[in-house]
Each structure stands twice: as structure tokens, then as C-alpha cells.
Short mmCIF file of C-alpha atoms in Angstrom, two decimals:
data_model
loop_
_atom_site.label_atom_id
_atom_site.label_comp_id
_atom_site.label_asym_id
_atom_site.label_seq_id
_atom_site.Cartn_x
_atom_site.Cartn_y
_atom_site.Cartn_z
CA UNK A 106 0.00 0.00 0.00
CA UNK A 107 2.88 1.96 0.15
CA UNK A 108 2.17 6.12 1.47
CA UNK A 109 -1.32 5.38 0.66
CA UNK A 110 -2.10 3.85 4.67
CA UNK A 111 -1.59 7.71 5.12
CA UNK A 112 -5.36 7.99 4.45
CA UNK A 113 -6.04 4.72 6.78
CA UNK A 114 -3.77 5.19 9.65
CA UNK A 115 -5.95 3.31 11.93
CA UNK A 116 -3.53 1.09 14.07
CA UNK A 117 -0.14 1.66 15.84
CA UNK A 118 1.63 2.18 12.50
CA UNK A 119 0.37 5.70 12.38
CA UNK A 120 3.02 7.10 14.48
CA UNK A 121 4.95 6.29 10.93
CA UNK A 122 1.86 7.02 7.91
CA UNK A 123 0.02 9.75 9.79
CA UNK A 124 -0.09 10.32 13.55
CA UNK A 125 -3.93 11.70 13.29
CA UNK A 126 -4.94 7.94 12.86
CA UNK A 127 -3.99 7.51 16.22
CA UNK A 128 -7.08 9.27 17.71
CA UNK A 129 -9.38 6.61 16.03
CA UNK A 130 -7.83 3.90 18.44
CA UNK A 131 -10.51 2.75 20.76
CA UNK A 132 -8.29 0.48 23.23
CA UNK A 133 -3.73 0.31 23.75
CA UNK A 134 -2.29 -1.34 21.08
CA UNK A 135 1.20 -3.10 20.98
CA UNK A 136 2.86 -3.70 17.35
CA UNK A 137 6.41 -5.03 16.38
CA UNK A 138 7.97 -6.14 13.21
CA UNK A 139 11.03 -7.48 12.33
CA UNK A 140 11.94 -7.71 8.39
CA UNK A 141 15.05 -9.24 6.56
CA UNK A 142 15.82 -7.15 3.85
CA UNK A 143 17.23 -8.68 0.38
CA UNK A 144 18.50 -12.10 2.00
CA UNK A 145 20.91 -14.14 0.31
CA UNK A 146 23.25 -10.90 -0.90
CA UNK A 147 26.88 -12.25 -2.35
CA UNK A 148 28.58 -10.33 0.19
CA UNK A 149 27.48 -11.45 3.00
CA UNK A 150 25.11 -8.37 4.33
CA UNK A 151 22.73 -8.55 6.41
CA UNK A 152 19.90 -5.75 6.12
CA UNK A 153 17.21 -5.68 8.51
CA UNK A 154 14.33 -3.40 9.39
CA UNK A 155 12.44 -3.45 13.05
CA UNK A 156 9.49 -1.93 14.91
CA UNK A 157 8.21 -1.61 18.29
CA UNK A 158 5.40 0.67 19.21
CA UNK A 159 2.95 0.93 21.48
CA UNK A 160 -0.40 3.49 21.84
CA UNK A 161 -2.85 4.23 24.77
CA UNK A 162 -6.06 5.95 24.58
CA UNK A 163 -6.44 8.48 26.85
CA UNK A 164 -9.82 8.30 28.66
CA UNK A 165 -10.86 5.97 26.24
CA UNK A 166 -10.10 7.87 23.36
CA UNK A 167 -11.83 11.37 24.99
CA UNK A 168 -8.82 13.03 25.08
CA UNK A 169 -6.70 11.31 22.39
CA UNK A 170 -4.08 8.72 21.51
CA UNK A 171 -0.38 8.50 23.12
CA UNK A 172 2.11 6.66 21.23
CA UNK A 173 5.87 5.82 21.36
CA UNK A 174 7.53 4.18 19.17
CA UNK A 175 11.41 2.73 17.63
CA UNK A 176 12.31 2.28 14.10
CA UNK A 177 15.84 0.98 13.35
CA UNK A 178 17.17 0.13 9.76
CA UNK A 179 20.83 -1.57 10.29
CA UNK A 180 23.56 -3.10 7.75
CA UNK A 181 25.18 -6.23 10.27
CA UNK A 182 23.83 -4.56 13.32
CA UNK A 183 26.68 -2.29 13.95
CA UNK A 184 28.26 -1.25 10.23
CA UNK A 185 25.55 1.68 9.87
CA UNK A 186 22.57 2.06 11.84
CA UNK A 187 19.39 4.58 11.33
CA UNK A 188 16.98 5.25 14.73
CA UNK A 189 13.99 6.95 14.75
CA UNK A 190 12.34 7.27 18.04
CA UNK A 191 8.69 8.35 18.45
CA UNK A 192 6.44 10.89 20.71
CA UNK A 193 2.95 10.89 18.88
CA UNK A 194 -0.34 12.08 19.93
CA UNK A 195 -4.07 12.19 17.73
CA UNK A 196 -7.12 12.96 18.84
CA UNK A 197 -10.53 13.91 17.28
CA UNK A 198 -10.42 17.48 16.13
CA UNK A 199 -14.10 17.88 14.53
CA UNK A 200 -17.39 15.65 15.17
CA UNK A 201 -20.23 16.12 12.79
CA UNK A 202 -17.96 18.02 9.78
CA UNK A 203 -20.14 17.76 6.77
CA UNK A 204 -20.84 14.11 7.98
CA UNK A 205 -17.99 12.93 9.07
CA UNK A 206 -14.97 13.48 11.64
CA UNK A 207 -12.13 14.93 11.38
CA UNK A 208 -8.75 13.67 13.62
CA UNK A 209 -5.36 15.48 13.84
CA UNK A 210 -2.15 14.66 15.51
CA UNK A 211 1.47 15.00 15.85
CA UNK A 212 4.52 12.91 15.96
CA UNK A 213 7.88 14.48 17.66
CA UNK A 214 10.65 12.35 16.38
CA UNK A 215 14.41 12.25 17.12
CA UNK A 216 16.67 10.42 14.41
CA UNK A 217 19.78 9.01 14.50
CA UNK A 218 22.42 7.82 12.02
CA UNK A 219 25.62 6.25 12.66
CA UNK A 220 28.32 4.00 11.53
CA UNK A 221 31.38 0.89 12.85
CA UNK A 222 34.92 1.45 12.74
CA UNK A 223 35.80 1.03 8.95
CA UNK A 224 39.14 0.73 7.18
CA UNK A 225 38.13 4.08 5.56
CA UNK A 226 37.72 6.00 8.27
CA UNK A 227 41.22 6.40 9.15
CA UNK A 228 42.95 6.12 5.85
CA UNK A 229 41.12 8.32 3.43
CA UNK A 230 41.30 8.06 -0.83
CA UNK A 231 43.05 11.01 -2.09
CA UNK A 232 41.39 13.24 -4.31
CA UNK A 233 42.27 11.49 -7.59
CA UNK A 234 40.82 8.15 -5.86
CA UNK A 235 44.15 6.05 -6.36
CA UNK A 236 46.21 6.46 -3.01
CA UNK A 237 45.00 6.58 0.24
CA UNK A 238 46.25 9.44 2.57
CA UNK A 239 46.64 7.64 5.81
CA UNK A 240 44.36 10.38 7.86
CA UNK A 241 40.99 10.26 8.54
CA UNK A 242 38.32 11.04 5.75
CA UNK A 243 37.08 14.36 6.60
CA UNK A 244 33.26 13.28 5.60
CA UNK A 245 33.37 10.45 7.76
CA UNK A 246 35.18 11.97 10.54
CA UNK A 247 31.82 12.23 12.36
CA UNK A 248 30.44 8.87 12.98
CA UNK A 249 27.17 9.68 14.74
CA UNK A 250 24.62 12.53 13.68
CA UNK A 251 21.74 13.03 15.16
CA UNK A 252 18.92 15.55 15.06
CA UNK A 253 14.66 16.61 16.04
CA UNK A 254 12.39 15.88 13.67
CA UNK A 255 8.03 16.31 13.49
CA UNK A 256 5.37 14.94 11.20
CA UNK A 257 1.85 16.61 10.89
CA UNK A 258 -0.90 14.99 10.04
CA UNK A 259 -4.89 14.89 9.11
CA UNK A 260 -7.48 12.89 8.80
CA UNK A 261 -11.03 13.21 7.67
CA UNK A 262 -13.40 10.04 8.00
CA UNK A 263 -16.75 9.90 5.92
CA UNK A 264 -18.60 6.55 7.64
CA UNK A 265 -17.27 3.34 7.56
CA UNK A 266 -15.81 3.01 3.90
CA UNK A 267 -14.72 6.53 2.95
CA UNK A 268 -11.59 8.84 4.24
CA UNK A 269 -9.05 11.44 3.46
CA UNK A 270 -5.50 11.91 5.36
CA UNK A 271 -2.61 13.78 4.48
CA UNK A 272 0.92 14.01 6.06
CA UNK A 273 3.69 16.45 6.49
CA UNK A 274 6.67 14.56 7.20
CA UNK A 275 10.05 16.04 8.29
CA UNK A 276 8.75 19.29 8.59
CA UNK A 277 11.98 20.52 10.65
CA UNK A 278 13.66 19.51 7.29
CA UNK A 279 16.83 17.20 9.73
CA UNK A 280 19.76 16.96 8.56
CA UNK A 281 21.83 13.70 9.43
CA UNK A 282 23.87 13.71 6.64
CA UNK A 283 27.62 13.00 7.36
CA UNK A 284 29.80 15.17 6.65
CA UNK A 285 27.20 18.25 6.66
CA UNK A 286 29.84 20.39 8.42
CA UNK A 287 32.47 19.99 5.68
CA UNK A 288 32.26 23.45 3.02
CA UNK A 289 33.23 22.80 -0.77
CA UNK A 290 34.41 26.40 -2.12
CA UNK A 291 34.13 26.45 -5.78
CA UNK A 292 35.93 29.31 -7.36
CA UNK A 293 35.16 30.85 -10.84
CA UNK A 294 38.15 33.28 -11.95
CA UNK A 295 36.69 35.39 -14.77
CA UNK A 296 38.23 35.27 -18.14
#
């Protein structure tokens, strides 16, 4: 279903799709997954994907959903690693809106990329790409990043069989990128 469970969101998995599907929940709810991503590579890698989350009505749903939630993508569990931990909250924003209802919610995220101890680390390809320096890569000198993060979302049901939702997603616009401190100059001399 891909981005389109952004107009369902009506289980735990909406603290990923679109947080606003969390005010629909009408009891807690526990989810996990674990996923083994493109098995049998030649080199040996092991890709893997995993989930835990869990959401809790408040007052039965009167005054919303609270969720938490972990995401972690890893190559061999330490080479590189991606975390995305999870504050969400949905509730019912509109009863009775042209027939239907109408939910919004919020999920405060803080991500995390990082990476092992690898040959290249310490003995960085020279510019031309055929000898290595023997000092640290300057992009790769920071092996953790880390930054805030939010997703907005709606979500407009019409009865049983009919609804809208739509999802802002890294509105803070992170950047985790390695390397994001290092400036490339480019000079133009005019002819």
C-alpha cells in the first residue's frame, strides 16, 4: 500500500503514515515487526528493518491517543545504523464536519544515524581516488549525527468506507547527513 495507509492510519503504524490515525484507536495497542531485507546478498550483508510501538487511549479515546515508538534500519547490526524514536499524539479534532470526523495529531521524532569502525575511516582516498592518505576522511570523521524531527498529520473520516489523510513529514527539514559540516568552495576566476 505503500504512502497510501496515510489515508487509513488506523492502528499503531500511524506514528509512521500519519499520527492523526492515532485518535481513532478505541483500546492500547502493541505492534512489532522485524523484516530481513534482500537475504541471500553475495557479500554477506545482512539488512534488517524493526518496529516496536505501542499506543494508549487516553480516557478511552476522549482526550486522544499517546504513542511511542522505535524504528531501526541496520547493515550487520553495527556497520551503519538509522533510529527513529517516536512521541505521537491524535485525537478527534471535529465531530459532525459535513458528515464525518475529522482527527489530527502529531509525531515528535528524534533520528539518528551512525556507523562501525571502517578501514576508511582512518585512511582516506586522495582526491584522484588512487592512493589513500593515511588520515581520517574528513566526511566520515563524524560517525554519529543526530537531530529533532516532526510529522503533521490529518485525517477526515466519511462513515465506515470513505476517508481522506494527508501528512507532512520532516517538517523541521533534519539533517543527518555526514559530513554536513564539511564546506566545498568552488571558485570561478573570470576570463
Amino acid at each position: 500500500m505503500g504512502n497510501a495507509f496515510t489515508a487509513v492510519a488506523d492502528d499503531i503504524y500511524g506514528v509512521y503514515y500519519n499520527p492523526a490515525g492515532l485518535g481513532t484507536l478505541p483500546r492500547p495497542q502493541f505492534g512489532t515487526s522485524y523484516s530481513k531485507l534482500f537475504t541471500g546478498l553475495k557479500d554477506g550483508s545482512d539488512l534488517n528493518d524493526q518496529f516496536f510501538g505501542y499506543a494508549h487511549p487516553l480516557t478511552g479515546g476522549r482526550h486522544g491517543t499517546l504513542a511511542v515508538a522505535w524504528n531501526s534500519f541496520s547493515v550487520n547490526n553495527s556497520l551503519y545504523k538509522e533510529n527513529q524514536y517516536y512521541l505521537s499524539y491524535g485525537r478527534l479534532m471535529s465531530k459532525g464536519l459535513a458528515g464525518g470526523e475529522l482527527y489530527g495529531g502529531a509525531s515528535l521524532k528524534y533520528l539518528t544515524r551512525s556507523y562501525g569502525v571502517l578501514p576508511e575511516t582512518s585512511n582516506a582516498v586522495a582526491a584522484g581516488g588512487i592512493a589513500r592518505t593515511g588520515s581520517a576522511d574528513p566526511v566520515l570523521a563524524e560517525r554519529r549525527k543526530m537531530a529533532p524531527d516532526l510529522d503533521l498529520g490529518v485525517l477526515y473520516r466519511l462513515g465506515s468506507h470513505y476517508s481522506v489523510g494527508a501528512a507532512l513529514t520532516h517538517a523541521l527539514q533534519p539533517n543527518v547527513a555526514f559530513g554536513a559540516s564539511i564546506v566545498v568552495y568552488n571558485s570561478f576566476l573570470p576570463q
